[in-house]
Short mmCIF file of C-alpha atoms and ligand atoms in Angstrom, two decimals:
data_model
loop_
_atom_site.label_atom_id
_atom_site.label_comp_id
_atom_site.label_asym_id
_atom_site.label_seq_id
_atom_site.Cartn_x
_atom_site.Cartn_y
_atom_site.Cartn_z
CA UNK A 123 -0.58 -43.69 45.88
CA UNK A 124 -3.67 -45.69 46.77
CA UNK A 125 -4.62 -47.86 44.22
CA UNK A 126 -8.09 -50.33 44.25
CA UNK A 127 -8.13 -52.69 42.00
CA UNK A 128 -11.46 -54.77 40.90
CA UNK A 129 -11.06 -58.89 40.77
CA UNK A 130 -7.58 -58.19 42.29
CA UNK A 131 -7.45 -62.05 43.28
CA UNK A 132 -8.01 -63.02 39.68
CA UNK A 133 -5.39 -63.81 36.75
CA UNK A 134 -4.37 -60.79 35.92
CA UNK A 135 -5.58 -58.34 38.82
CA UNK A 136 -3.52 -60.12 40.94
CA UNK A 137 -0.21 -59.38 38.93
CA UNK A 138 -1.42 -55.71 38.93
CA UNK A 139 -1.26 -55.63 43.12
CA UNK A 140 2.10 -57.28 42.64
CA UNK A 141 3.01 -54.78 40.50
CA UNK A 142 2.05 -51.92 42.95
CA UNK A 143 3.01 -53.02 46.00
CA UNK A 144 6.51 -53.63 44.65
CA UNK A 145 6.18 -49.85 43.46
CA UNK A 146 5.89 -49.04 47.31
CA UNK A 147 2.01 -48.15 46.77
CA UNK A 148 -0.99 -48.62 48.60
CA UNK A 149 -2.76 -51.81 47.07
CA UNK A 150 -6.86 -52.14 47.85
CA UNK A 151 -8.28 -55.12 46.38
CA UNK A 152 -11.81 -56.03 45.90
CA UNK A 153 -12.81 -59.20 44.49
CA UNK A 154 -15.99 -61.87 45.34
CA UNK A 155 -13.81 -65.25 44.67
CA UNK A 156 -16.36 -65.99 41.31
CA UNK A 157 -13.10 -66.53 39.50
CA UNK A 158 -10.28 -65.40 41.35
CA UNK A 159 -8.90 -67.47 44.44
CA UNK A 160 -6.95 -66.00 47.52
CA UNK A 161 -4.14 -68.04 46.62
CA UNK A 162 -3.21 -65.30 43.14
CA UNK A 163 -2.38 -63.08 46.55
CA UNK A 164 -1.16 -65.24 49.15
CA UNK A 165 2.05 -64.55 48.42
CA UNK A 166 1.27 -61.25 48.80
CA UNK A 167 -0.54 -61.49 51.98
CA UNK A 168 2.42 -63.18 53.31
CA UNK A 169 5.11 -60.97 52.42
CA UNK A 170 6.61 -59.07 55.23
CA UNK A 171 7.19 -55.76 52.94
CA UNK A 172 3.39 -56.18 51.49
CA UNK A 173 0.95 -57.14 53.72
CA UNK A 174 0.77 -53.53 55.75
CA UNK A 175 -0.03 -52.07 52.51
CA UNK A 176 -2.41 -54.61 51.00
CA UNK A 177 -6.05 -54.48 51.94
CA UNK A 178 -8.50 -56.91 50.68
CA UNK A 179 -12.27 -56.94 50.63
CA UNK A 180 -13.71 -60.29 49.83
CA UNK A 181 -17.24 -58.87 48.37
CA UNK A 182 -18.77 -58.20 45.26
CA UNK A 183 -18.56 -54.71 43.04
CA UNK A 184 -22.11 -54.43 43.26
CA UNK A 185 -22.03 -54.18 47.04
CA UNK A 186 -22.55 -50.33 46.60
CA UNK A 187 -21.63 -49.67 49.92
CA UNK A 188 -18.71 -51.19 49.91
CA UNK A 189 -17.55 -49.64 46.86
CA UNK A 190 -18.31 -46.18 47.67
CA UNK A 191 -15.67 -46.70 50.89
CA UNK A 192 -13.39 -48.00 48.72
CA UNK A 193 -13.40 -45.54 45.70
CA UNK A 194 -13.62 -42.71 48.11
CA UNK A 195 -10.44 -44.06 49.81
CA UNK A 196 -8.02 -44.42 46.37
CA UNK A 197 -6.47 -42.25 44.16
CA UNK A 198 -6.72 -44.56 41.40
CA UNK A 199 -9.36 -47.58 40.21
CA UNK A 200 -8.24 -50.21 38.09
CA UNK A 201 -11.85 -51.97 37.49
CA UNK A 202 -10.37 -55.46 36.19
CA UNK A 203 -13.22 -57.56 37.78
CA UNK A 204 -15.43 -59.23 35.30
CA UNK A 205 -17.63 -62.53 34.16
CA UNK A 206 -14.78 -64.00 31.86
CA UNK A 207 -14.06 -67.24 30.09
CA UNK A 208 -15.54 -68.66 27.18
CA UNK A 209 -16.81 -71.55 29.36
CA UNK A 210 -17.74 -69.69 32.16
CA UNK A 211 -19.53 -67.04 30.25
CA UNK A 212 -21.52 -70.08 28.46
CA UNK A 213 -22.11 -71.89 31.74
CA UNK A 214 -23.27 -68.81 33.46
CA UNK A 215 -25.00 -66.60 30.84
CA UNK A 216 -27.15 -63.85 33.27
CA UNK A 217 -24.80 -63.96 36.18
CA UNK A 218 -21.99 -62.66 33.81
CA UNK A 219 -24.00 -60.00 31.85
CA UNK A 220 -25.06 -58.75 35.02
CA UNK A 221 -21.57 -58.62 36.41
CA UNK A 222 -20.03 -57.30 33.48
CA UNK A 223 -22.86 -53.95 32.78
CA UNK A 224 -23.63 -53.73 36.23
CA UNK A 225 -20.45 -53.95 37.46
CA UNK A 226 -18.98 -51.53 35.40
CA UNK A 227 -21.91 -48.84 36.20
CA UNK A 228 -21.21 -48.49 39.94
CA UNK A 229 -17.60 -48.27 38.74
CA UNK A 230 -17.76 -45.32 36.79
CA UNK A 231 -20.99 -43.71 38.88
CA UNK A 232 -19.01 -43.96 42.21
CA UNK A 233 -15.55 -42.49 40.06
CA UNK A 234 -17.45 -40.12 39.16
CA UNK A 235 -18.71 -39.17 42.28
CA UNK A 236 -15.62 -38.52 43.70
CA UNK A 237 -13.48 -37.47 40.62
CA UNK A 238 -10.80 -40.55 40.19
CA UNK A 239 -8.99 -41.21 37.29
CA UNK A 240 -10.51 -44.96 36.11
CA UNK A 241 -8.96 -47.75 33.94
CA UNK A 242 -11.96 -50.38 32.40
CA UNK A 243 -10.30 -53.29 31.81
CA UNK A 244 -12.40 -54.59 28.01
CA UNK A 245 -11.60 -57.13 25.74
CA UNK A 246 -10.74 -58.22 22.29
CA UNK A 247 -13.92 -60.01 22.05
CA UNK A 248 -15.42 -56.72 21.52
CA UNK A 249 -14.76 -57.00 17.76
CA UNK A 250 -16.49 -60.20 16.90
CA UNK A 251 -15.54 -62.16 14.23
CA UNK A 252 -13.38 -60.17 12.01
CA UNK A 253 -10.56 -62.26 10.30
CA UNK A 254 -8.71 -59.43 8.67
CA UNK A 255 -5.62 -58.34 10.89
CA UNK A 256 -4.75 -56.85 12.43
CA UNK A 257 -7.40 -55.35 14.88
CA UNK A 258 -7.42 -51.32 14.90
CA UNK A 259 -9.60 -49.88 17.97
CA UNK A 260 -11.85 -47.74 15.56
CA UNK A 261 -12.41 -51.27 13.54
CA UNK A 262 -16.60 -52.04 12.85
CA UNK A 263 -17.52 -55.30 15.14
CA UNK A 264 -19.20 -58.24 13.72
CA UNK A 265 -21.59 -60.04 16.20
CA UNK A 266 -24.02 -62.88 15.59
CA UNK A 267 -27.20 -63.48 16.94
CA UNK A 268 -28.29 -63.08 20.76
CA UNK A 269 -29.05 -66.65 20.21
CA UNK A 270 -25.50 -67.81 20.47
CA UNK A 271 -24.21 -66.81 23.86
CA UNK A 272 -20.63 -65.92 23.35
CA UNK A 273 -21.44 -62.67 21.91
CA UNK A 274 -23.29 -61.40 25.33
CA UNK A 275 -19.87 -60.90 26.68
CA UNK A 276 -18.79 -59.47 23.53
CA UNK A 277 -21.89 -56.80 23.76
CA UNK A 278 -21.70 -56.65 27.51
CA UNK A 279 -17.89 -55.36 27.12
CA UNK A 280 -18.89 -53.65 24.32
CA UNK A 281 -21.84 -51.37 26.77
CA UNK A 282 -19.25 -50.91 29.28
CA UNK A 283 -16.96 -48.85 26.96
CA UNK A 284 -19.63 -46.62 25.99
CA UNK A 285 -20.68 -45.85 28.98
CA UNK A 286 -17.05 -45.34 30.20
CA UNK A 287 -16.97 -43.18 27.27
CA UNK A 288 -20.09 -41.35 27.88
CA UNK A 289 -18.60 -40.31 31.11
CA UNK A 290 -15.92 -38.80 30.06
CA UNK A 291 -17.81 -36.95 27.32
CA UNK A 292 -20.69 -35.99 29.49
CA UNK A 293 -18.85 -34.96 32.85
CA UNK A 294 -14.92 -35.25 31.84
CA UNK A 295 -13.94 -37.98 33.47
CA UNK A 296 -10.65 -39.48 33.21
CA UNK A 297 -11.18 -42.66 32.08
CA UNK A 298 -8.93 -45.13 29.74
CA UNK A 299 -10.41 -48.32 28.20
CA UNK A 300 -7.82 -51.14 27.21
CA UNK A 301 -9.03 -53.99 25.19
CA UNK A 302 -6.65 -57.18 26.58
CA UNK A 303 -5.75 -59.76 23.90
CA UNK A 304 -5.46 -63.37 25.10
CA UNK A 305 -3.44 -62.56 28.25
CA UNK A 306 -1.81 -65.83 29.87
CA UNK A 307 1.00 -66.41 32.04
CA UNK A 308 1.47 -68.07 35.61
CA UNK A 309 -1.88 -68.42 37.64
CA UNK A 310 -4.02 -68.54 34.65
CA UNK A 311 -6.38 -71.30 35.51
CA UNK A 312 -7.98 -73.44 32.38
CA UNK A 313 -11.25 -74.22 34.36
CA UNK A 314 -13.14 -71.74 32.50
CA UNK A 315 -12.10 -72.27 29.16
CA UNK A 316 -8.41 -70.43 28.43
CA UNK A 317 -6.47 -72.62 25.72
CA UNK A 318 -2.85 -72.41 27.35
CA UNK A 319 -3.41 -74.00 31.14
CA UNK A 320 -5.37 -76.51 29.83
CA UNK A 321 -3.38 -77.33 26.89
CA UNK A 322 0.55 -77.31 29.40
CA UNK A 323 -2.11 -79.25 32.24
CA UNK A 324 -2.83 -81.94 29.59
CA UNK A 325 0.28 -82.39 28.17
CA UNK A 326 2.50 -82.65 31.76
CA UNK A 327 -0.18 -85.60 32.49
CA UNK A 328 0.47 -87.08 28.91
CA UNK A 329 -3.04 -86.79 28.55
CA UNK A 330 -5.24 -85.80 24.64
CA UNK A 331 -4.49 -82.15 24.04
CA UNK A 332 -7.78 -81.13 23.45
CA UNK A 333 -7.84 -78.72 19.90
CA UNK A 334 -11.63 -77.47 19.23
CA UNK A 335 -12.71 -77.48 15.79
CA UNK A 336 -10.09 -77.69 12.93
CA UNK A 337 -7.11 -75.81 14.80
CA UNK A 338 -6.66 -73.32 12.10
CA UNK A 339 -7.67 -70.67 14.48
CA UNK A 340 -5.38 -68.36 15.11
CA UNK A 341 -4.34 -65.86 18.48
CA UNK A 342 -1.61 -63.96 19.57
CA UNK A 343 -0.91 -64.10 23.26
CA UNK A 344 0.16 -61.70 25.31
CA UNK A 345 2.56 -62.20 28.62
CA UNK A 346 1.18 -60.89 31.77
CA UNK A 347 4.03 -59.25 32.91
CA UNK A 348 3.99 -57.16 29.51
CA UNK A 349 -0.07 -56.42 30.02
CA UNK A 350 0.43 -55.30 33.80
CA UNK A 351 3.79 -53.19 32.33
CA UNK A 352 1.50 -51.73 29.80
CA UNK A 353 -1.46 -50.87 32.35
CA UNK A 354 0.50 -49.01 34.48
CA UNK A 355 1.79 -46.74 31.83
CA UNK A 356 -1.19 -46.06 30.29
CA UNK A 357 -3.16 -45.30 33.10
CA UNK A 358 -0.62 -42.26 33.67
CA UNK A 359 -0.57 -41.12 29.87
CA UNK A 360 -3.04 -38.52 29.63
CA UNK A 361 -2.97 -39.08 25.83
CA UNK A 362 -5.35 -42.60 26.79
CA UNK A 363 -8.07 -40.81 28.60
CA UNK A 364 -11.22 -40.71 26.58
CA UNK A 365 -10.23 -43.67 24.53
CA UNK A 366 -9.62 -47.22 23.49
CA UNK A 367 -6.00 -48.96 23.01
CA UNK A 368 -5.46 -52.05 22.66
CA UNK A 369 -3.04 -54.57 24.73
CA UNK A 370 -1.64 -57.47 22.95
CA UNK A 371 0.98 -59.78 21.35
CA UNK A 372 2.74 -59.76 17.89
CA UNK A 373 3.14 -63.41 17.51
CA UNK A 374 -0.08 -65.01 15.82
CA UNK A 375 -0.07 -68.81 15.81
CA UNK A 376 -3.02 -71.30 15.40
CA UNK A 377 -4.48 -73.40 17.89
CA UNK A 378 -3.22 -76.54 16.12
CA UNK A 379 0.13 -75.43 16.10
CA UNK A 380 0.11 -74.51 19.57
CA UNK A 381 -0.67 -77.47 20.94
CA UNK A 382 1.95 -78.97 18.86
CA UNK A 383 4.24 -76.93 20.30
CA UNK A 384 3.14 -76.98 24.30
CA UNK A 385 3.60 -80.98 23.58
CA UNK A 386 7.15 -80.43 22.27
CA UNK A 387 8.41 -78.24 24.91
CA UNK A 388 6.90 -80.57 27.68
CA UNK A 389 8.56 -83.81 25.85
CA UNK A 390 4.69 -84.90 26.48
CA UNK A 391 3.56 -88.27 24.83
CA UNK A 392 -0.25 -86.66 24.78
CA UNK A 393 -2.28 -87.18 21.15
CA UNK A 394 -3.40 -84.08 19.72
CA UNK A 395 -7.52 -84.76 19.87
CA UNK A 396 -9.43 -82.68 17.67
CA UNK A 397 -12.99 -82.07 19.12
CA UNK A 398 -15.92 -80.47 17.54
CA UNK A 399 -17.40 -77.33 18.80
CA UNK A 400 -20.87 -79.10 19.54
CA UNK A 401 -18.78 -81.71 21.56
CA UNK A 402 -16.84 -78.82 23.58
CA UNK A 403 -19.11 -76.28 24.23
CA UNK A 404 -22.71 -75.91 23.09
CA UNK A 405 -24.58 -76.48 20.01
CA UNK A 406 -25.21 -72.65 19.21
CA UNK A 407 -21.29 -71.66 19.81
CA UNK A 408 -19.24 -69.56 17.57
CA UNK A 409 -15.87 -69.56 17.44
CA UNK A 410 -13.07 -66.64 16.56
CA UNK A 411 -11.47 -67.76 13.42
CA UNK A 412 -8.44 -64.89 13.54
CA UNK A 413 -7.21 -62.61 16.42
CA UNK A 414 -4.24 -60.27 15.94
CA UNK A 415 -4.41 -56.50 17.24
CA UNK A 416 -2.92 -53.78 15.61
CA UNK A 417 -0.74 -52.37 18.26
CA UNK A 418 0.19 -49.04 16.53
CA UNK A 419 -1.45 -46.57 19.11
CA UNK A 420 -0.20 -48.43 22.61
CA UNK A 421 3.64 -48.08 20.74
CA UNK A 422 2.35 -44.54 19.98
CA UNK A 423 1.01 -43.55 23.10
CA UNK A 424 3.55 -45.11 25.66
CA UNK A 425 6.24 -46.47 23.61
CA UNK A 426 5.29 -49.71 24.57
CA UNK A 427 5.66 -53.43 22.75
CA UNK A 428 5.36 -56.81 24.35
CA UNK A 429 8.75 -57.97 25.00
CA UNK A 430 8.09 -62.16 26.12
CA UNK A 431 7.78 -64.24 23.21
CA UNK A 432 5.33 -67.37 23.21
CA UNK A 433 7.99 -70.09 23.89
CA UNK A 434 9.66 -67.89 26.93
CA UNK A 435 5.77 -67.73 28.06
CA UNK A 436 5.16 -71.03 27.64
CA UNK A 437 7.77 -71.86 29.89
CA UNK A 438 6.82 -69.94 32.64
CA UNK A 439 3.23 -71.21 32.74
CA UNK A 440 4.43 -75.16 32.46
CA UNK A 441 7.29 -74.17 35.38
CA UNK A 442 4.31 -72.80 37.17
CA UNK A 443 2.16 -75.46 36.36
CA UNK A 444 5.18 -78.33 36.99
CA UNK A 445 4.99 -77.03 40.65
CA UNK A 446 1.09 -76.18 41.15
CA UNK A 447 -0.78 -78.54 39.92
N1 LIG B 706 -9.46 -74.04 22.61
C1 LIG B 706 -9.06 -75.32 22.28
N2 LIG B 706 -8.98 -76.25 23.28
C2 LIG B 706 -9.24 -75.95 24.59
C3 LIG B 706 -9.63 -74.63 24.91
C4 LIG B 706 -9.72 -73.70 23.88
O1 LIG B 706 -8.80 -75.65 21.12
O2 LIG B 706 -9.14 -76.85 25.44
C5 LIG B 706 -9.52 -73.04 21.52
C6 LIG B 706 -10.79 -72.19 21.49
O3 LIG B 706 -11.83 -72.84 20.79
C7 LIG B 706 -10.28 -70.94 20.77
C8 LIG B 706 -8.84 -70.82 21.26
O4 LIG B 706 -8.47 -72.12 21.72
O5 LIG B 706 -10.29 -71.12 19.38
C9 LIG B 706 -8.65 -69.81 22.36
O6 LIG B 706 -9.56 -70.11 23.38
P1 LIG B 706 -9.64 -69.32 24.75
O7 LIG B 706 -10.91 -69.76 25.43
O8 LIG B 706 -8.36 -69.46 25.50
O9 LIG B 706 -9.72 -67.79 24.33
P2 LIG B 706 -10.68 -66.98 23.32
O10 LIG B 706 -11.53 -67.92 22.53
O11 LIG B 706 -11.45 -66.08 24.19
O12 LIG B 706 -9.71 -66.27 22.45
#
């Protein structure tokens, strides 16, 4: 099988290829370096089994030309490329909502034109600031106003499964939308924001571990290995066409306690700073107070459940980290 995968040098597109080209498949990648680097796929490039089957395009989804080549050529499109990071979303407000809607459209029109099965990769932003848990897919959202930034990519997401939906209402196409629930493993990097790199990166170097707001916060995380497990199910269970699942962890923890623990596990001798929002991000930000999905139609669907638990993640990314950085 030919597979093309969006933003396949980024965090978690880049575990996707991985997980292909072990498979024996044909891996296309895609990806304009905004966020990923070609080091997620050197190994890959390098590897005497992979590299005749791994194909990368450094150029950006909106390059229609491009895409229609590569969409023509694969049997499957795994459109994981996207504006994403709290920070970077905040630091780069139109590039990202342009990315993320535009993006998406010459996805689905260019599926479309050639009939291929698509998998948009949204997000658990999508349903605002909810603190009841967990998270069903046919929850309302809760947004606040276009004044505070973080909820463009929350909308942006948001526009991308409708019209992902409204293709495969209006001309059947096989589409499944997952919404990914603070994904982290090895390769993650905290430069635009994610909690986990930055929190392991400051504690190896026994410097503050930085907690925004109060730390009462609360996510579950989500191993990468167990998201890129769960996407290649799902893209094959014809049950997930036409809808939304959700992809994420059991294990909900709060911010303060996670940092507590990241300092244990690294023997660090970092303080644990508290920082206000204002100081971290911007003035206008808003924060999630509670994030747990329900994960009662992915177990349905596939028979899937995320088998890594937070300290087993934890230790990959600081082993990863011990070595890369
Ligand atoms: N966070 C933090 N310190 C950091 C980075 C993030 O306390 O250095 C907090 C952030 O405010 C949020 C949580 O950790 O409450 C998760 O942040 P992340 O950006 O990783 O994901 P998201 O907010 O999208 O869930």
């Amino acid at each position: 099988m030919k597979v093309l995968i969006t933003g396949g040098a980024g965090f978690v597109g880049s575990h996707l290829a991985e997980k292909y080209l072990e498979r024996g498949d044909d891996v296309y990648i895609i990806d304009d370096l905004s966020t990923g680097t070609l080091e997620n796929i050197k190994h890959l490039q390098e590897d005497e089994n992979h590299r005749n089957k791994l194909f990368v395009t450094i150029d950006s989804i909106l390059n229609h030309d491009i895409m229609l080549e590569l969409v023509g050529t694969c049997d499957v499109i795994l459109h994981m490329a996207a504006a994403v990071g709290v920070q970077y979303i905040l630091d780069n407000p139109l590039l990202s909502i342009v990315t993320n809607i535009k993006g998406t459209e010459v996805v689905l029109e260019l599926c479309n034109k050639f009939r291929k099965k698509v998998l948009i990769a949204s997000t658990s932003e999508v349903y605002g600031k909810h603190t009841h848990a967990p998270l069903v897919e046919t929850d309302n959202i809760i947004y606040g106003p276009s004044t505070k930034f973080r909820w463009s990519y929350a909308a942006a997401k948001l526009m991308d499964e409708f019209t992902a939906l409204a293709y495969h209402r209006t001309k059947k196409l096989s589409v499944v939308i997952i919404r990914l629930f603070n994904t982290i493993g090895p390769r993650q990097t905290g430069r635009y924001g994610m909690v986990i790199p930055r929190f392991v990166q400051q504690a190896l170097r026994n410097e503050a571990i930085t907690v925004y707001g109060d730390g009462t916060q609360t996510r579950t995380f989500t191993y990468v290995g167990d998201v890129v497990g769960a996407i290649t199910k799902l893209i094959e269970c014809s049950d997930a066409i036409g809808d939304v699942t959700n992809i994420g962890g059991a294990e909900e923890i709060t911010i303060g306690n996670l940092a507590e623990r990241v300092k244990e596990i690294t023997n660090s001798t970092s303080e644990i700073k508290f920082i206000s929002y204002d100081e971290a991000y911007t003035k206008d930000f808003e924060d999630m107070q509670r994030r747990v999905p329900s994960i009662e139609k992915i177990e349905k669907l596939i028979n899937w459940k995320p088998t890594t638990n937070l300290d087993d993640i934890l230790n990959k990314v600081i082993d990863y980290c011990r070595v890369n950085e």
